[in-house]
XYZ file of C-alpha atoms in Angstrom:
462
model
C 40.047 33.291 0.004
C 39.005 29.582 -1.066
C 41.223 26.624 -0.112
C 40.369 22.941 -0.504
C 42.354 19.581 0.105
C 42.162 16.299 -2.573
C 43.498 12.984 -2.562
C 42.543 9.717 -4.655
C 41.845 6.512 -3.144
C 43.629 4.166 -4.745
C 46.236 6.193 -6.674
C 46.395 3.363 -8.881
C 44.157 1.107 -10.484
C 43.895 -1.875 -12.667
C 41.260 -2.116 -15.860
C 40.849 -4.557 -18.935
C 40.111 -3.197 -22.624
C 35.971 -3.162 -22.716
C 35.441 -3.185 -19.217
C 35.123 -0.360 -16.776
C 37.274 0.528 -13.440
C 36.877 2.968 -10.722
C 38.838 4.986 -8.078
C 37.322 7.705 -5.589
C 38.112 11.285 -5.603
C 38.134 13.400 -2.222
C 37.811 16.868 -2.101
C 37.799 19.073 1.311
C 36.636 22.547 1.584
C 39.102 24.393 4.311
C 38.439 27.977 2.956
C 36.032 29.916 5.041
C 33.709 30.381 2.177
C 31.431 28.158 0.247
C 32.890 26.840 -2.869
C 31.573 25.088 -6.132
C 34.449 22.593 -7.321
C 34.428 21.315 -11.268
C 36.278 18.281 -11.779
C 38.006 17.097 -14.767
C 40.062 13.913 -16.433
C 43.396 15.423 -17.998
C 46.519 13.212 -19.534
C 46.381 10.578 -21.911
C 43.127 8.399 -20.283
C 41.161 11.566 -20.818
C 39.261 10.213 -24.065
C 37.638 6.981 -22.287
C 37.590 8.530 -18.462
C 35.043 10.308 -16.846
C 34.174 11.736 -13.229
C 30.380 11.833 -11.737
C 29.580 14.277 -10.403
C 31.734 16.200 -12.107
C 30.683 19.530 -10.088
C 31.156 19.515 -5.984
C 29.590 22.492 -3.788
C 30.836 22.265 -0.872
C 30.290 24.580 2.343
C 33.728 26.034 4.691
C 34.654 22.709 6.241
C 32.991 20.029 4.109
C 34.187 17.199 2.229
C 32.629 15.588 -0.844
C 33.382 12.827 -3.414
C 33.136 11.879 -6.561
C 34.193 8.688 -8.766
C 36.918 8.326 -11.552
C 35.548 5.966 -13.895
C 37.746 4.134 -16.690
C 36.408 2.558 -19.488
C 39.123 1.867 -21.917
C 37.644 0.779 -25.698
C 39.003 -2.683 -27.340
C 41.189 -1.160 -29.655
C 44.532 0.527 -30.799
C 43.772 3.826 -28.883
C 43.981 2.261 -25.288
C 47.459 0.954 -25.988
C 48.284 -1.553 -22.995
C 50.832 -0.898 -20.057
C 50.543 2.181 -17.484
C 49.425 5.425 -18.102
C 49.344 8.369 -16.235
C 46.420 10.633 -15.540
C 44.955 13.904 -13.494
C 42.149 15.268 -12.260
C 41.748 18.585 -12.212
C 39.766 20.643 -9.207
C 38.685 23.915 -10.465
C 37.375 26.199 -7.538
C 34.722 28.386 -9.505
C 35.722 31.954 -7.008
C 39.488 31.671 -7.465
C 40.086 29.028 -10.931
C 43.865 30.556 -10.389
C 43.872 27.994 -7.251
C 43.149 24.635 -9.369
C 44.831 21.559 -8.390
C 45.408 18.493 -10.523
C 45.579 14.946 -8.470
C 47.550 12.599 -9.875
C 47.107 9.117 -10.312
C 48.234 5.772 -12.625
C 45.830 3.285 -14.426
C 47.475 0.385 -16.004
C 45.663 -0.885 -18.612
C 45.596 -4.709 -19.829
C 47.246 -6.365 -23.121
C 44.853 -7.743 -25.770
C 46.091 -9.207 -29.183
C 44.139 -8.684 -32.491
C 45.491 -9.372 -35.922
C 44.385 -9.871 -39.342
C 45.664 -10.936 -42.263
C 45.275 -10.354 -46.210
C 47.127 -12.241 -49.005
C 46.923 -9.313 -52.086
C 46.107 -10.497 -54.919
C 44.481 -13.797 -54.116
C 45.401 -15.014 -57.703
C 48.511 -13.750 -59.078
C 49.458 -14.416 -63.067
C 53.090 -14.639 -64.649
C 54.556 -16.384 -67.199
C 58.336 -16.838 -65.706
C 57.560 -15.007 -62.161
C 54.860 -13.129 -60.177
C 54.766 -10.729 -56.946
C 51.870 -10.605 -54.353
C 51.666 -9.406 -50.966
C 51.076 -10.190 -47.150
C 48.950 -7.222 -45.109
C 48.973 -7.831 -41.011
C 47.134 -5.157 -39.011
C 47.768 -4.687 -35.707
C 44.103 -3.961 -34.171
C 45.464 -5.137 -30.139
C 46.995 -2.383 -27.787
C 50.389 -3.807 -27.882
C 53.078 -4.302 -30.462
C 53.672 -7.689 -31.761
C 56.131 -8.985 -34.396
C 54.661 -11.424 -37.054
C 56.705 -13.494 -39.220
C 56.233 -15.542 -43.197
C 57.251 -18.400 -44.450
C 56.055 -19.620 -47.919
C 54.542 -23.403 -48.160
C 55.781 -24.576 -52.069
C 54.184 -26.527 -53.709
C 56.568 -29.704 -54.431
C 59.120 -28.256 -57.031
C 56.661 -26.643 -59.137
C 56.546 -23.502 -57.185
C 59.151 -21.091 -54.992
C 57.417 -18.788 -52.668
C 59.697 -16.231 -50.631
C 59.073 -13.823 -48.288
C 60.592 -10.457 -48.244
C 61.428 -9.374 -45.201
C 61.167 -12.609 -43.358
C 59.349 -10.490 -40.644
C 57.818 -7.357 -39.059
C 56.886 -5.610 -35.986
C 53.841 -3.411 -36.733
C 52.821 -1.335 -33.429
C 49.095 -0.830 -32.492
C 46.672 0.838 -35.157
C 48.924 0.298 -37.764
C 49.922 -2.738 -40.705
C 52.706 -4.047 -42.158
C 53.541 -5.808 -45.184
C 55.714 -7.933 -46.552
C 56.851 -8.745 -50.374
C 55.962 -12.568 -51.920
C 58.299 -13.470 -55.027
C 56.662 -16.355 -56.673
C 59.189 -18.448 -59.532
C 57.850 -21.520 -60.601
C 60.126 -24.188 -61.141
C 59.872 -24.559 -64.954
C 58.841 -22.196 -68.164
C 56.046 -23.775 -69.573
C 56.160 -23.196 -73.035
C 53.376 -24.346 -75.083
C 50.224 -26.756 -73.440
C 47.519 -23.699 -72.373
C 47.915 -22.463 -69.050
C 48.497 -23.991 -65.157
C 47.653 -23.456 -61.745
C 49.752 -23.548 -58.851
C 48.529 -23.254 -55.204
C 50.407 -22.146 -53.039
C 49.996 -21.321 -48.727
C 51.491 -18.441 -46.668
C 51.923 -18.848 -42.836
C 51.576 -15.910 -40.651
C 53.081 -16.800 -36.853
C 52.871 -13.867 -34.285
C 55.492 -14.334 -31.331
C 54.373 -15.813 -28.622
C 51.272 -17.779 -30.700
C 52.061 -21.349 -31.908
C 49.583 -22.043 -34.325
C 50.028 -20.164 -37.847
C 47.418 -18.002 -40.045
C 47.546 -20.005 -43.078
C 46.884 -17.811 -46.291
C 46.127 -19.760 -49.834
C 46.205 -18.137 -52.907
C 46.996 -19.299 -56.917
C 49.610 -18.437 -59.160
C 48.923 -18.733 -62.675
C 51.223 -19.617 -64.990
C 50.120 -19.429 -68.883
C 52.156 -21.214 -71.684
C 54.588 -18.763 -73.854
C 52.780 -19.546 -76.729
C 49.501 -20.042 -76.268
C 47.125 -22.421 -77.644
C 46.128 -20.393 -80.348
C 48.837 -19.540 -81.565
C 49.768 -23.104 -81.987
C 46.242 -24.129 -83.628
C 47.309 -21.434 -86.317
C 50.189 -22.395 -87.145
C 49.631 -25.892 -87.192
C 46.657 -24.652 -89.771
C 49.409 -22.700 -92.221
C 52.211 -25.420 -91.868
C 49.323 -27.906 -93.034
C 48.128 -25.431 -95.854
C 51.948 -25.241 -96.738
C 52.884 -29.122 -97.306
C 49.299 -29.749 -99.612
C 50.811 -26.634 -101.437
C 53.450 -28.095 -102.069
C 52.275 -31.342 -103.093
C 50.510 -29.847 -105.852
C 52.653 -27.631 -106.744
C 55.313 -30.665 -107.699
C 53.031 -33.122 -108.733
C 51.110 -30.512 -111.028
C 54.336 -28.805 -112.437
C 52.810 -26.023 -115.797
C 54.960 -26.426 -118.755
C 56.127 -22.896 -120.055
C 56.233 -22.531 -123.083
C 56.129 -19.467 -125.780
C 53.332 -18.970 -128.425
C 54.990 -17.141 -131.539
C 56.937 -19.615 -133.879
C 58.610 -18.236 -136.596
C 57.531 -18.971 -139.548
C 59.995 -20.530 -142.132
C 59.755 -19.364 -146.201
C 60.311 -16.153 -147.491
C 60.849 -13.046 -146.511
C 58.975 -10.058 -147.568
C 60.046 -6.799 -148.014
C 58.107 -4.275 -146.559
C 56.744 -1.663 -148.435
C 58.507 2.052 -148.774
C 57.290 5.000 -149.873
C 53.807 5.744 -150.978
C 52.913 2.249 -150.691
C 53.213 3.062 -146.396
C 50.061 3.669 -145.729
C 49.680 6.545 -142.735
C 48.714 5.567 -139.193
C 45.409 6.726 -138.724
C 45.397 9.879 -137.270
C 43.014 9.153 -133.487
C 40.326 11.045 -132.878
C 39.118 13.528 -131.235
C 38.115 11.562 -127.111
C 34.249 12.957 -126.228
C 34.410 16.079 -124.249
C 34.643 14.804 -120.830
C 31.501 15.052 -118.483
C 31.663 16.001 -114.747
C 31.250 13.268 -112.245
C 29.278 14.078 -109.639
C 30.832 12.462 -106.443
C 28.064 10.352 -104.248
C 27.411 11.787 -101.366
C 29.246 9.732 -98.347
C 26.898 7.452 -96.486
C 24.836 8.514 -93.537
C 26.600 7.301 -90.365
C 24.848 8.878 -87.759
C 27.328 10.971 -86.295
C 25.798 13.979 -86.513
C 23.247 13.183 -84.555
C 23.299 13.567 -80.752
C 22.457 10.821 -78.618
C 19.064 11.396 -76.854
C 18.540 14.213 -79.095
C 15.565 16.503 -80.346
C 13.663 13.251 -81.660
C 10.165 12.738 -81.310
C 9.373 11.902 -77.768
C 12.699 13.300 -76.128
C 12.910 15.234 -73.057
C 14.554 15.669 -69.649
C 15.556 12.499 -67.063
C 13.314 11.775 -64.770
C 13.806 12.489 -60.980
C 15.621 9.914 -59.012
C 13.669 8.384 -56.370
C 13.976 9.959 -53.127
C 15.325 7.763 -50.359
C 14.457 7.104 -46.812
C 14.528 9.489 -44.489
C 17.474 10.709 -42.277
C 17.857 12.072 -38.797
C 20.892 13.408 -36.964
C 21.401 12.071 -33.094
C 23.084 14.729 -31.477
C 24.229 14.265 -27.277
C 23.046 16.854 -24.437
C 26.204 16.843 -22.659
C 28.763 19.780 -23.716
C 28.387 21.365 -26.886
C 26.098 19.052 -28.457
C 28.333 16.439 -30.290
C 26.657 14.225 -33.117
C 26.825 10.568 -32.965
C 28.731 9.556 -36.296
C 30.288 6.724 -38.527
C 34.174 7.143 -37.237
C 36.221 8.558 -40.062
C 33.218 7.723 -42.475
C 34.115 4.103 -42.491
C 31.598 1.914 -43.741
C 33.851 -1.885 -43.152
C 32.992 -4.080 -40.336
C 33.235 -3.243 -37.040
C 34.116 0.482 -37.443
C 33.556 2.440 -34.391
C 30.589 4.853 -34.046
C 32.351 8.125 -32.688
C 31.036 11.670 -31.608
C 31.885 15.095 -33.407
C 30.667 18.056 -32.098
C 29.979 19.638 -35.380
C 27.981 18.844 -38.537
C 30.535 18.459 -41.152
C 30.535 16.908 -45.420
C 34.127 15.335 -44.785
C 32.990 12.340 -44.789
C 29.419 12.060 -46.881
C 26.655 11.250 -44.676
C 28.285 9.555 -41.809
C 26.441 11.669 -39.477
C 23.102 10.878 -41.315
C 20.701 7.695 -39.810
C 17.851 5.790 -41.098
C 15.983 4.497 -38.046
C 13.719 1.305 -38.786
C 11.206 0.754 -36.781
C 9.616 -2.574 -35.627
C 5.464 -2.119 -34.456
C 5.268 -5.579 -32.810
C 8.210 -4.877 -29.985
C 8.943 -1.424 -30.572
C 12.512 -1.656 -31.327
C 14.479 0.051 -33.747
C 17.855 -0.346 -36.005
C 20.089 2.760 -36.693
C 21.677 2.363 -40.036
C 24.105 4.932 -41.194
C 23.253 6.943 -44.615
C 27.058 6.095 -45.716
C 26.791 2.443 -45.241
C 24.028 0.602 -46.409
C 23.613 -2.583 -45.255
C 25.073 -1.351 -42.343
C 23.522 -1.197 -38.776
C 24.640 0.131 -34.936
C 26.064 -2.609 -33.225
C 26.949 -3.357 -29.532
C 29.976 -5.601 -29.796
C 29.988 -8.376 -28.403
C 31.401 -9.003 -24.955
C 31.877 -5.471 -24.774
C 30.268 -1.534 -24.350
C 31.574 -0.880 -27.516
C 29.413 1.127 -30.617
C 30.170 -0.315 -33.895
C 28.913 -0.913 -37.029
C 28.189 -4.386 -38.461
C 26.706 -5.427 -41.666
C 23.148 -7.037 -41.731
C 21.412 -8.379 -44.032
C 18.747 -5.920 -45.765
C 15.675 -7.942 -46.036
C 16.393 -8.592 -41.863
C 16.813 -4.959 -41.386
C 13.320 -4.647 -43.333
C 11.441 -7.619 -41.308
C 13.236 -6.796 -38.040
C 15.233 -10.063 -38.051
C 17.988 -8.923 -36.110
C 20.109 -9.835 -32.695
C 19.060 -8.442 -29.484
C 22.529 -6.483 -29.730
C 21.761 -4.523 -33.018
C 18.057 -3.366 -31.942
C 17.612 -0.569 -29.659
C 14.555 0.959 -27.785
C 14.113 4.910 -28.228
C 12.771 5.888 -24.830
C 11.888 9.872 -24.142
C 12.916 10.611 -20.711
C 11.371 13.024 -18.247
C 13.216 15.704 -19.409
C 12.576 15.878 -22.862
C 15.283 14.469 -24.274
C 15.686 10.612 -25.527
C 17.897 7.950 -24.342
C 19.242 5.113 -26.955
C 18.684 1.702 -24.592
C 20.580 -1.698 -26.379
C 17.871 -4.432 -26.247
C 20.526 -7.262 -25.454
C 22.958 -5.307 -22.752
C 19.596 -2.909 -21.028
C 22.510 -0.047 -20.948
C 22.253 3.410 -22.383
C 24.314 4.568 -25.252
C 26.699 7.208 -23.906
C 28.647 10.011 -25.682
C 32.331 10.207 -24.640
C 33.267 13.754 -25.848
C 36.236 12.043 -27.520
C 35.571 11.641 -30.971
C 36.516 8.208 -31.017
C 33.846 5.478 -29.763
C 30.829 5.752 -28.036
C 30.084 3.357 -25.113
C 27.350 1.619 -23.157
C 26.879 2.223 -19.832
C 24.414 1.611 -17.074
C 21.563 4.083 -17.618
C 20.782 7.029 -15.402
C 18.226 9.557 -16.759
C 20.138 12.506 -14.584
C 23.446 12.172 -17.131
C 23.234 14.528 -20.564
C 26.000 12.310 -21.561
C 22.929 9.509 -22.083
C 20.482 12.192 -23.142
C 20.269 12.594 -26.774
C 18.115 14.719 -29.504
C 16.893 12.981 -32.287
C 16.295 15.311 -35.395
C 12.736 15.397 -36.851
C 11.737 12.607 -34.802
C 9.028 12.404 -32.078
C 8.817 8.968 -31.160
């Protein structure tokens, strides 16, 4: 029968969004027999925590040890404050016997926001609506509030609601009503600008947001020009009209002198009796004129024929990790905006187009490359800055063609002694790392003895 004794050392630790912290995992053999331990993270911290080694064999009587590590990403999924977490020891003879240790990591606030003003330029005659967008990308909640700058009397800008709390990963919005301060009825159209101030509690200087309402005339200028045109055409009408007056008159006067009797009888000569019309002749009705719309565009003419093929375009490999099942480095979510986070899946999948598809450009003179996802061109792997975060960041593409890029968006492809490749960041000298969490992969200090850092690039052999 296997036994074994565990304890943490600290219980509780301390660690700042995009860094790393560490606490030390003992684990005591007192069965009789030898006994092969496999450790695991469990609880919420399980997605950006790891232990190495994560196997112990230990013989009756031994103790080994092994390191928690914590690397919380900078965003929305490490939300601040203290979480809980286990680690699970799974003797591999009796796996009935696990044990989880318990411990606490408290991670550390960080604030993020940004803000949209929807539409930029708004349009209304008498009033217009817009909108105010705040997302939340810190670990914490935070409560933002609006206030509308007008613009003198010509403008009212009001904010509805006055404020919102929007927790991490997610936005809120808030309702503009813009009334300017007269109609403008005729005169073409005017601008108004206008600001919106954004203040998040605790932060004294405002996110100013400027946008322009429009305001065009009720009758516009061409409608005036017109009718200035027919009021003018009316008044010389009427000049004429009066100064030209035609004299009515009728033609047939009767004639004064006798009067004739008309003649009865025989001497009334018959009306004539008509004759006969000419036999009427079919018209033949002209045929309607050719439009064309019989014909088909791009039809059986003389040189038609199929389209021609589409260019083919570059190449594409997959990246897929050594550790576990095999998970494939991928756009998160099949984002293609700034600074979305490269994640891990551990199957192919169409969900999202070809976010798990790369184009890797190579540079001869310092044999570098740049990863750029099939989904988001224009697009190339980033290490964030400051951090071990894997993002994607938009680049130039005549830099991604030369090689004109930051030390922290080229990489070195290195094979390692084992076969497989590891994904080195030119700027940071740390090795990309898959966290089996399908959320962001990291950088971490490379050892060639981790599959986590071990990758397999499709159809590639450096």
């Amino acid at each position: 029968m296997s036994d074994m004794w565990t304890a943490l050392e600290p219980t509780a630790t301390t660690v700042e969004p995009g860094s790393s912290a560490s606490v030390r995992l003992r684990v005591r053999n007192t069965g009789d027999t030898v006994e092969e331990y496999r450790l695991q993270v469990v609880g919420a911290a399980a997605g950006w925590a790891r232990v190495q080694p994560d196997v112990l064999r230990l013989y009756p009587g031994a103790e080994g040890t092994a390191e928690v590590q914590f690397a919380p990403p900078r965003t929305p999924d490490a939300q601040a404050g203290p979480t809980p977490f286990g680690v699970q020891v799974r003797p591999r003879e009796t796996p009935q016997s696990a044990d989880v240790v318990e411990g606490q990591v408290t991670v550390g606030p960080f604030a993020e926001l940004r803000t949209e003003l929807l539409p930029l330029i708004v349009r209304g005659r008498m009033r217009a609506k817009a909108s105010v967008a705040v997302d939340n990308l810190g670990n914490q909640q935070l409560t933002a509030s609006f206030s509308g700058r007008e613009n003198g009397e010509e403008l009212e800008v009001e904010a509805e609601p006055g404020s919102v709390q929007v927790a991490p990963g997610r936005a809120g919005f808030a309702d503009l009503n813009l009334k300017p301060g007269a109609i403008s009825w005729v005169g073409g159209t005017r601008k108004h600008p206008f600001t919106v101030s954004v203040v998040r509690a605790g932060v004294p200087e405002p996110v100013e947001l400027r946008g322009t309402y429009v305001q065009p005339s009720v009758i516009p200028r061409w409608a005036m020009a017109v009718l200035s045109v027919l009021v003018a055409l009316l008044v010389a009408f009427a000049v004429v009209w009066f100064q030209h007056k035609p004299t009515l008159a009728t033609a047939a006067r009767e004639k004064q002198g006798k009067q004739q009797q008309l003649p009865q009888g025989d001497g009334m000569k018959e009306a004539p009796t008509p004759s006969p019309s000419a036999s009427k002749e079919e018209r033949k009705e002209e045929p309607p004129p050719d439009t064309g719309q019989d014909e088909k565009p791009g039809g059986s003419g003389g040189g038609g024929g199929g389209q021609d093929d589409k260019p083919k375009g570059p190449k594409t490999h997959t990246i897929r990790s050594a550790e576990g099942g095999g998970w494939y480095l991928e756009v998160k979510e099949g984002k293609t905006r700034d600074e979305t986070y490269v994640g891990q899946n551990p199957a192919l999948t169409d969900k999202f187009g070809k976010n798990q598809d790369w184009i890797l450009h190579h540079y001869p003179e310092s044999d570098t490359y740049s990863l750029e996802p099939a989904n988001a061109p224009g697009k190339i792997l980033d290490q964030k800055g400051g951090t071990n975060i894997a993002q994607i960041y938009n680049a130039p593409p005549e830099n991604i063609k030369s090689g004109q890029l930051p030390d922290n968006q080229k990489w070195k492809l290195e094979k390692r002694p084992d076969g497989l490749t590891r994904i080195v960041g030119v700027g940071s000298g740390e090795c990309l790392v898959d966290m089996q969490n399908d959320k962001s992969a990291i950088t971490w200090q490379c050892d060639d003895n981790s599959k986590a850092m071990g990758w397999t690039i499709s159809d590639w052999n450096g």
